[in-house]
Amino acid sequence: SAYANWLQVYLNFEINFKELAVCGEKAQKNIQILNSKYIPNVLIAGAFQDSTIPFLKNRFIDQQNLFYLCQNKSCSQPDSDLEKILKKIN
């Protein structure tokens, strides 16, 4: 088991982490779908209403479900299609 632990540490430093902000009325449902898949090295945060958390601040828009994929403190344009976001992550 030690080899697996060292490999996990290596991957954490070698592969860049990504952040995914899930915003909208269906945020909880979309996060459940995302959590049902194996998506390593991606931090997922969500909000179903306007949030004051810095990562989610000013990302919520009424009547829209948006996904913001971020890496190295910069985010891509928001997307409303979950399948497109999954392809960008992989």
PDB file of C-alpha atoms in Angstrom:
ATOM      1  CA  SER A   1       0.000   0.000   0.000  1.00  0.00           C
ATOM      2  CA  ALA A   2       2.968   2.335   0.438  1.00  0.00           C
ATOM      3  CA  TYR A   3       3.589   2.399  -3.310  1.00  0.00           C
ATOM      4  CA  ALA A   4       0.012   3.509  -3.955  1.00  0.00           C
ATOM      5  CA  ASN A   5       0.372   6.303  -1.404  1.00  0.00           C
ATOM      6  CA  TRP A   6       3.605   7.556  -2.993  1.00  0.00           C
ATOM      7  CA  LEU A   7       2.023   7.414  -6.429  1.00  0.00           C
ATOM      8  CA  GLN A   8      -0.920   9.493  -5.183  1.00  0.00           C
ATOM      9  CA  VAL A   9       1.482  12.095  -3.739  1.00  0.00           C
ATOM     10  CA  TYR A  10       3.396  12.190  -7.022  1.00  0.00           C
ATOM     11  CA  LEU A  11       0.206  12.691  -9.038  1.00  0.00           C
ATOM     12  CA  ASN A  12      -0.928  15.497  -6.737  1.00  0.00           C
ATOM     13  CA  PHE A  13       2.242  17.436  -7.509  1.00  0.00           C
ATOM     14  CA  GLU A  14       2.572  16.475 -11.169  1.00  0.00           C
ATOM     15  CA  ILE A  15      -0.985  16.982 -12.431  1.00  0.00           C
ATOM     16  CA  ASN A  16      -2.545  20.421 -12.183  1.00  0.00           C
ATOM     17  CA  PHE A  17      -5.651  20.717 -10.086  1.00  0.00           C
ATOM     18  CA  LYS A  18      -8.775  22.224 -11.573  1.00  0.00           C
ATOM     19  CA  GLU A  19     -11.692  23.904  -9.882  1.00  0.00           C
ATOM     20  CA  LEU A  20     -15.272  23.663 -11.065  1.00  0.00           C
ATOM     21  CA  ALA A  21     -17.921  26.130  -9.915  1.00  0.00           C
ATOM     22  CA  VAL A  22     -21.445  24.852 -10.437  1.00  0.00           C
ATOM     23  CA  CYS A  23     -24.021  27.627 -10.151  1.00  0.00           C
ATOM     24  CA  GLY A  24     -27.746  27.659 -10.703  1.00  0.00           C
ATOM     25  CA  GLU A  25     -31.042  26.325  -9.442  1.00  0.00           C
ATOM     26  CA  LYS A  26     -30.034  22.759 -10.369  1.00  0.00           C
ATOM     27  CA  ALA A  27     -26.567  22.996  -8.810  1.00  0.00           C
ATOM     28  CA  GLN A  28     -27.169  20.226  -6.278  1.00  0.00           C
ATOM     29  CA  LYS A  29     -28.489  17.831  -8.945  1.00  0.00           C
ATOM     30  CA  ASN A  30     -25.560  18.629 -11.263  1.00  0.00           C
ATOM     31  CA  ILE A  31     -23.040  18.103  -8.457  1.00  0.00           C
ATOM     32  CA  GLN A  32     -24.598  14.713  -7.710  1.00  0.00           C
ATOM     33  CA  ILE A  33     -24.135  13.765 -11.364  1.00  0.00           C
ATOM     34  CA  LEU A  34     -20.508  14.942 -11.267  1.00  0.00           C
ATOM     35  CA  ASN A  35     -19.821  13.075  -8.028  1.00  0.00           C
ATOM     36  CA  SER A  36     -21.137   9.852  -9.561  1.00  0.00           C
ATOM     37  CA  LYS A  37     -18.229   9.948 -12.030  1.00  0.00           C
ATOM     38  CA  TYR A  38     -14.525   9.472 -11.352  1.00  0.00           C
ATOM     39  CA  ILE A  39     -13.011  12.925 -11.806  1.00  0.00           C
ATOM     40  CA  PRO A  40      -9.597  13.065 -10.121  1.00  0.00           C
ATOM     41  CA  ASN A  41      -7.861  16.311  -9.174  1.00  0.00           C
ATOM     42  CA  VAL A  42     -10.961  18.481  -9.557  1.00  0.00           C
ATOM     43  CA  LEU A  43     -12.376  20.519  -6.696  1.00  0.00           C
ATOM     44  CA  ILE A  44     -16.127  21.027  -7.103  1.00  0.00           C
ATOM     45  CA  ALA A  45     -18.036  23.849  -5.403  1.00  0.00           C
ATOM     46  CA  GLY A  46     -21.600  24.890  -6.006  1.00  0.00           C
ATOM     47  CA  ALA A  47     -24.262  27.433  -5.218  1.00  0.00           C
ATOM     48  CA  PHE A  48     -27.985  27.457  -5.905  1.00  0.00           C
ATOM     49  CA  GLN A  49     -28.223  31.150  -4.972  1.00  0.00           C
ATOM     50  CA  ASP A  50     -25.929  34.161  -4.917  1.00  0.00           C
ATOM     51  CA  SER A  51     -22.926  33.448  -2.668  1.00  0.00           C
ATOM     52  CA  THR A  52     -20.385  35.539  -0.790  1.00  0.00           C
ATOM     53  CA  ILE A  53     -17.719  32.831  -0.947  1.00  0.00           C
ATOM     54  CA  PRO A  54     -14.904  34.379  -3.025  1.00  0.00           C
ATOM     55  CA  PHE A  55     -14.708  31.481  -5.505  1.00  0.00           C
ATOM     56  CA  LEU A  56     -18.469  31.601  -6.162  1.00  0.00           C
ATOM     57  CA  LYS A  57     -19.041  35.336  -5.822  1.00  0.00           C
ATOM     58  CA  ASN A  58     -20.746  37.042  -8.805  1.00  0.00           C
ATOM     59  CA  ARG A  59     -21.117  33.760 -10.710  1.00  0.00           C
ATOM     60  CA  PHE A  60     -24.810  33.096 -10.056  1.00  0.00           C
ATOM     61  CA  ILE A  61     -27.276  34.241 -12.727  1.00  0.00           C
ATOM     62  CA  ASP A  62     -31.036  33.729 -12.274  1.00  0.00           C
ATOM     63  CA  GLN A  63     -32.714  31.132 -14.504  1.00  0.00           C
ATOM     64  CA  GLN A  64     -29.358  29.724 -15.701  1.00  0.00           C
ATOM     65  CA  ASN A  65     -27.240  26.736 -14.718  1.00  0.00           C
ATOM     66  CA  LEU A  66     -23.617  27.570 -15.379  1.00  0.00           C
ATOM     67  CA  PHE A  67     -20.324  25.709 -15.015  1.00  0.00           C
ATOM     68  CA  TYR A  68     -17.046  27.605 -14.581  1.00  0.00           C
ATOM     69  CA  LEU A  69     -13.906  25.516 -15.123  1.00  0.00           C
ATOM     70  CA  CYS A  70     -10.864  27.161 -13.548  1.00  0.00           C
ATOM     71  CA  GLN A  71      -7.159  26.384 -13.348  1.00  0.00           C
ATOM     72  CA  ASN A  72      -4.227  28.418 -12.011  1.00  0.00           C
ATOM     73  CA  LYS A  73      -6.509  31.226 -10.808  1.00  0.00           C
ATOM     74  CA  SER A  74      -8.115  31.820 -14.208  1.00  0.00           C
ATOM     75  CA  CYS A  75     -11.480  30.583 -15.428  1.00  0.00           C
ATOM     76  CA  SER A  76     -12.793  29.748 -18.840  1.00  0.00           C
ATOM     77  CA  GLN A  77     -16.041  31.207 -20.149  1.00  0.00           C
ATOM     78  CA  PRO A  78     -19.063  29.767 -18.340  1.00  0.00           C
ATOM     79  CA  ASP A  79     -20.830  26.906 -20.050  1.00  0.00           C
ATOM     80  CA  SER A  80     -24.355  25.622 -19.512  1.00  0.00           C
ATOM     81  CA  ASP A  81     -23.748  22.127 -20.936  1.00  0.00           C
ATOM     82  CA  LEU A  82     -22.601  19.507 -18.433  1.00  0.00           C
ATOM     83  CA  GLU A  83     -21.316  17.144 -21.145  1.00  0.00           C
ATOM     84  CA  LYS A  84     -19.063  19.833 -22.635  1.00  0.00           C
ATOM     85  CA  ILE A  85     -17.571  20.536 -19.214  1.00  0.00           C
ATOM     86  CA  LEU A  86     -16.886  16.842 -18.652  1.00  0.00           C
ATOM     87  CA  LYS A  87     -15.045  16.692 -21.995  1.00  0.00           C
ATOM     88  CA  LYS A  88     -12.971  19.771 -21.056  1.00  0.00           C
ATOM     89  CA  ILE A  89     -12.007  18.183 -17.741  1.00  0.00           C
ATOM     90  CA  ASN A  90     -10.826  14.977 -19.374  1.00  0.00           C
TER      91      ASN A  90
END
